[in-house]
GROMACS .gro file of C-alpha atoms in nm:
model
  211
    1MET     CA    1   6.854   9.359  11.199
    2THR     CA    2   6.975   9.024  11.049
    3ALA     CA    3   6.943   8.719  11.217
    4SER     CA    4   7.284   8.674  11.343
    5ALA     CA    5   7.264   8.965  11.456
    6ALA     CA    6   6.894   8.899  11.676
    7PRO     CA    7   6.952   8.799  12.016
    8PRO     CA    8   6.953   8.483  12.110
    9ALA     CA    9   6.591   8.325  12.136
   10LEU     CA   10   6.726   8.171  12.463
   11ARG     CA   11   7.018   8.295  12.678
   12ILE     CA   12   7.111   8.059  12.968
   13SER     CA   13   7.335   8.308  13.162
   14GLY     CA   14   7.564   8.164  13.479
   15VAL     CA   15   7.297   7.950  13.632
   16SER     CA   16   7.389   7.763  13.954
   17LYS     CA   17   7.202   7.518  14.155
   18GLN     CA   18   7.338   7.335  14.467
   19TYR     CA   19   7.181   7.035  14.598
   20PRO     CA   20   7.276   6.913  14.970
   21GLY     CA   21   7.590   6.719  14.903
   22CYS     CA   22   7.608   6.743  14.481
   23LEU     CA   23   7.645   7.132  14.298
   24ALA     CA   24   7.420   7.042  13.999
   25ASN     CA   25   7.455   7.284  13.797
   26ASP     CA   26   7.798   7.546  13.826
   27ASP     CA   27   7.807   7.900  13.613
   28VAL     CA   28   7.628   7.768  13.320
   29SER     CA   29   7.588   7.954  13.019
   30LEU     CA   30   7.420   7.905  12.674
   31ASP     CA   31   7.235   8.079  12.386
   32VAL     CA   32   6.983   7.882  12.104
   33ARG     CA   33   6.918   8.080  11.835
   34GLN     CA   34   6.610   8.126  11.597
   35GLY     CA   35   6.631   7.802  11.349
   36GLU     CA   36   6.909   7.588  11.573
   37ILE     CA   37   6.917   7.278  11.698
   38LEU     CA   38   7.160   7.269  12.013
   39ALA     CA   39   7.261   6.956  12.118
   40LEU     CA   40   7.347   6.959  12.524
   41LEU     CA   41   7.568   6.623  12.617
   42GLY     CA   42   7.665   6.494  12.906
   43GLU     CA   43   7.699   6.165  13.082
   44ASN     CA   44   7.414   6.093  13.367
   45GLY     CA   45   7.412   6.297  13.639
   46ALA     CA   46   7.592   6.581  13.476
   47GLY     CA   47   7.315   6.800  13.496
   48LYS     CA   48   7.112   6.865  13.217
   49SER     CA   49   6.814   6.805  13.362
   50THR     CA   50   6.850   6.980  13.672
   51LEU     CA   51   6.891   7.320  13.387
   52VAL     CA   52   6.540   7.160  13.177
   53LYS     CA   53   6.408   7.200  13.481
   54ILE     CA   54   6.502   7.536  13.557
   55VAL     CA   55   6.435   7.688  13.206
   56TYR     CA   56   6.089   7.490  13.282
   57GLY     CA   57   6.036   7.649  13.617
   58LEU     CA   58   6.019   7.331  13.783
   59VAL     CA   59   6.332   7.381  13.978
   60ALA     CA   60   6.474   7.764  14.125
   61PRO     CA   61   6.790   7.859  14.070
   62ASP     CA   62   7.027   7.962  14.306
   63ALA     CA   63   7.232   8.235  14.110
   64GLY     CA   64   7.179   8.325  13.662
   65ALA     CA   65   6.893   8.464  13.465
   66LEU     CA   66   6.715   8.391  13.168
   67GLU     CA   67   6.625   8.577  12.859
   68ILE     CA   68   6.406   8.489  12.594
   69ALA     CA   69   6.435   8.678  12.246
   70GLY     CA   70   6.673   8.944  12.462
   71ALA     CA   71   6.418   9.003  12.780
   72PRO     CA   72   6.461   8.929  13.101
   73VAL     CA   73   6.242   8.664  13.228
   74SER     CA   74   6.108   8.511  13.584
   75ILE     CA   75   6.034   8.163  13.516
   76PRO     CA   76   5.832   8.032  13.823
   77SER     CA   77   5.624   7.757  13.729
   78PRO     CA   78   5.563   7.531  13.387
   79ALA     CA   79   5.270   7.779  13.290
   80ALA     CA   80   5.535   8.047  13.311
   81ALA     CA   81   5.761   7.874  13.064
   82ARG     CA   82   5.467   7.832  12.849
   83ALA     CA   83   5.310   8.167  12.796
   84ALA     CA   84   5.659   8.239  12.733
   85GLY     CA   85   5.705   8.008  12.438
   86ILE     CA   86   5.834   7.741  12.672
   87GLY     CA   87   5.745   7.371  12.526
   88VAL     CA   88   5.913   7.083  12.685
   89VAL     CA   89   5.910   6.702  12.607
   90PHE     CA   90   6.040   6.481  12.896
   91GLN     CA   91   6.173   6.172  12.921
   92HIS     CA   92   5.986   6.030  13.190
   93PHE     CA   93   5.626   6.054  12.988
   94SER     CA   94   5.284   6.234  13.226
   95LEU     CA   95   5.031   6.079  13.056
   96PHE     CA   96   4.768   5.851  13.210
   97GLU     CA   97   4.775   5.519  13.138
   98SER     CA   98   4.375   5.464  13.168
   99LEU     CA   99   4.278   5.737  12.965
  100THR     CA  100   4.210   5.820  12.624
  101VAL     CA  101   4.492   6.048  12.366
  102LEU     CA  102   4.280   6.270  12.318
  103GLU     CA  103   4.161   6.335  12.724
  104ASN     CA  104   4.604   6.331  12.792
  105ILE     CA  105   4.647   6.630  12.529
  106ALA     CA  106   4.331   6.800  12.710
  107LEU     CA  107   4.456   6.774  12.983
  108GLY     CA  108   4.797   6.893  12.968
  109LEU     CA  109   4.645   7.248  12.803
  110ASP     CA  110   4.586   7.533  13.007
  111THR     CA  111   4.359   7.727  12.907
  112ALA     CA  112   3.964   7.662  12.770
  113ALA     CA  113   4.066   7.831  12.456
  114GLU     CA  114   4.340   7.610  12.378
  115ARG     CA  115   4.113   7.324  12.409
  116ALA     CA  116   3.851   7.489  12.171
  117ASN     CA  117   3.815   7.261  11.810
  118LEU     CA  118   4.113   7.025  11.988
  119ARG     CA  119   3.979   6.751  11.762
  120ALA     CA  120   4.071   6.848  11.459
  121ARG     CA  121   4.377   7.063  11.589
  122ILE     CA  122   4.521   6.743  11.676
  123ALA     CA  123   4.504   6.553  11.329
  124GLU     CA  124   4.626   6.961  11.159
  125ILE     CA  125   4.945   6.873  11.415
  126GLY     CA  126   5.000   6.527  11.362
  127THR     CA  127   4.942   6.562  10.900
  128ARG     CA  128   5.190   6.867  10.919
  129TYR     CA  129   5.447   6.711  11.086
  130GLY     CA  130   5.360   6.355  11.024
  131LEU     CA  131   5.294   6.298  11.379
  132ALA     CA  132   4.956   6.073  11.368
  133ILE     CA  133   4.748   5.985  11.690
  134GLU     CA  134   4.467   5.832  11.744
  135PRO     CA  135   4.259   6.069  11.992
  136ASP     CA  136   4.026   5.794  12.105
  137ARG     CA  137   4.313   5.526  12.163
  138VAL     CA  138   4.384   5.479  12.562
  139VAL     CA  139   4.702   5.547  12.603
  140ALA     CA  140   4.733   5.155  12.792
  141ASP     CA  141   4.760   5.068  12.433
  142LEU     CA  142   5.021   5.234  12.321
  143GLY     CA  143   5.434   5.194  12.218
  144VAL     CA  144   5.637   5.406  12.345
  145GLY     CA  145   5.705   5.554  11.999
  146GLU     CA  146   5.337   5.663  11.993
  147ARG     CA  147   5.318   5.814  12.351
  148GLN     CA  148   5.601   5.997  12.282
  149ARG     CA  149   5.409   6.182  11.975
  150VAL     CA  150   5.168   6.229  12.193
  151GLU     CA  151   5.353   6.426  12.507
  152ILE     CA  152   5.489   6.610  12.120
  153VAL     CA  153   5.199   6.716  11.992
  154ARG     CA  154   5.077   6.821  12.345
  155VAL     CA  155   5.381   7.073  12.320
  156LEU     CA  156   5.348   7.207  11.945
  157LEU     CA  157   4.912   7.296  12.046
  158GLN     CA  158   5.040   7.586  12.255
  159ASP     CA  159   5.290   7.698  11.969
  160PRO     CA  160   5.641   7.702  12.123
  161ARG     CA  161   5.897   7.902  11.944
  162ILE     CA  162   6.147   7.761  12.242
  163LEU     CA  163   6.131   7.316  12.241
  164ILE     CA  164   6.296   7.172  12.524
  165PHE     CA  165   6.397   6.749  12.371
  166ASP     CA  166   6.507   6.549  12.697
  167GLU     CA  167   6.705   6.263  12.626
  168PRO     CA  168   6.437   6.202  12.364
  169THR     CA  169   6.602   5.883  12.159
  170SER     CA  170   6.657   5.662  12.498
  171VAL     CA  171   6.362   5.500  12.429
  172LEU     CA  172   6.286   5.438  12.074
  173THR     CA  173   6.416   5.182  11.847
  174PRO     CA  174   6.591   5.339  11.531
  175GLN     CA  175   6.307   5.382  11.279
  176ALA     CA  176   6.189   5.582  11.501
  177ILE     CA  177   6.461   5.772  11.596
  178GLU     CA  178   6.525   5.870  11.223
  179GLY     CA  179   6.142   6.013  11.265
  180LEU     CA  180   6.193   6.192  11.504
  181PHE     CA  181   6.503   6.332  11.321
  182ASP     CA  182   6.313   6.449  11.015
  183THR     CA  183   6.078   6.647  11.299
  184LEU     CA  184   6.301   6.825  11.407
  185ARG     CA  185   6.439   6.966  11.158
  186GLN     CA  186   6.121   7.060  11.051
  187PHE     CA  187   6.023   7.248  11.356
  188ARG     CA  188   6.412   7.399  11.239
  189SER     CA  189   6.328   7.509  10.931
  190GLU     CA  190   5.982   7.734  11.082
  191GLY     CA  191   6.254   7.892  11.299
  192ARG     CA  192   6.236   7.756  11.640
  193ALA     CA  193   6.495   7.701  11.820
  194ILE     CA  194   6.530   7.331  11.961
  195VAL     CA  195   6.726   7.172  12.241
  196PHE     CA  196   6.849   6.810  12.207
  197VAL     CA  197   6.896   6.698  12.577
  198ASN     CA  198   7.147   6.354  12.467
  199PRO     CA  199   7.323   6.145  12.772
  200GLY     CA  200   7.570   6.093  12.500
  201ASP     CA  201   7.954   6.285  12.489
  202LYS     CA  202   8.008   6.286  12.124
  203LEU     CA  203   7.836   6.455  11.793
  204ASP     CA  204   7.922   6.197  11.441
  205SER     CA  205   7.924   6.524  11.230
  206GLY     CA  206   7.934   6.337  10.909
  207SER     CA  207   7.538   6.138  10.965
  208GLY     CA  208   7.420   6.431  11.195
  209ARG     CA  209   7.375   6.124  11.526
  210LEU     CA  210   7.403   6.173  11.835
  211VAL     CA  211   7.584   5.923  11.954
   0.00000   0.00000   0.00000
């Protein structure tokens, strides 16, 4: 089976979510393929974050279905999403400021096996993807870009095949954004499927930038 004929890494079909007084998602369908970066664009309030939360098991949809590599899946929790190969880097970081980088990453992993040889694995991922972080630094002392690196490394330690970035550039400097885009292209070259959520309403095809 060729790459184009293979089922998408992630398929969202007919997903809807209604809150009191607000239809957040209305019959949303999309495919994300291996080795693809899909930009999910929309203004604030368009329902992007709700859709991400549905895929990650934080919110239950009222209707619709999800498939991973052609197989229907039920994702009732973030742990189930991670087990299915989905990793999400959220816009708002979930780090404890009084703890070290190493302690924060360990808390975000589900099993003892994932926490084994953690310091060495953090260093290996940092070298491979240009995401170097110091495990013993306290998070309170880190800048915004460094904190995002911690979140990305924590997700990568679980080796997801589907990566979702929820508005990752909103808190970064232009230089940090360039570095993030380089990292995303590396993920794509490895065959990972990437969803890039952005609040903008257009894509500058000339530079590849979301604006």
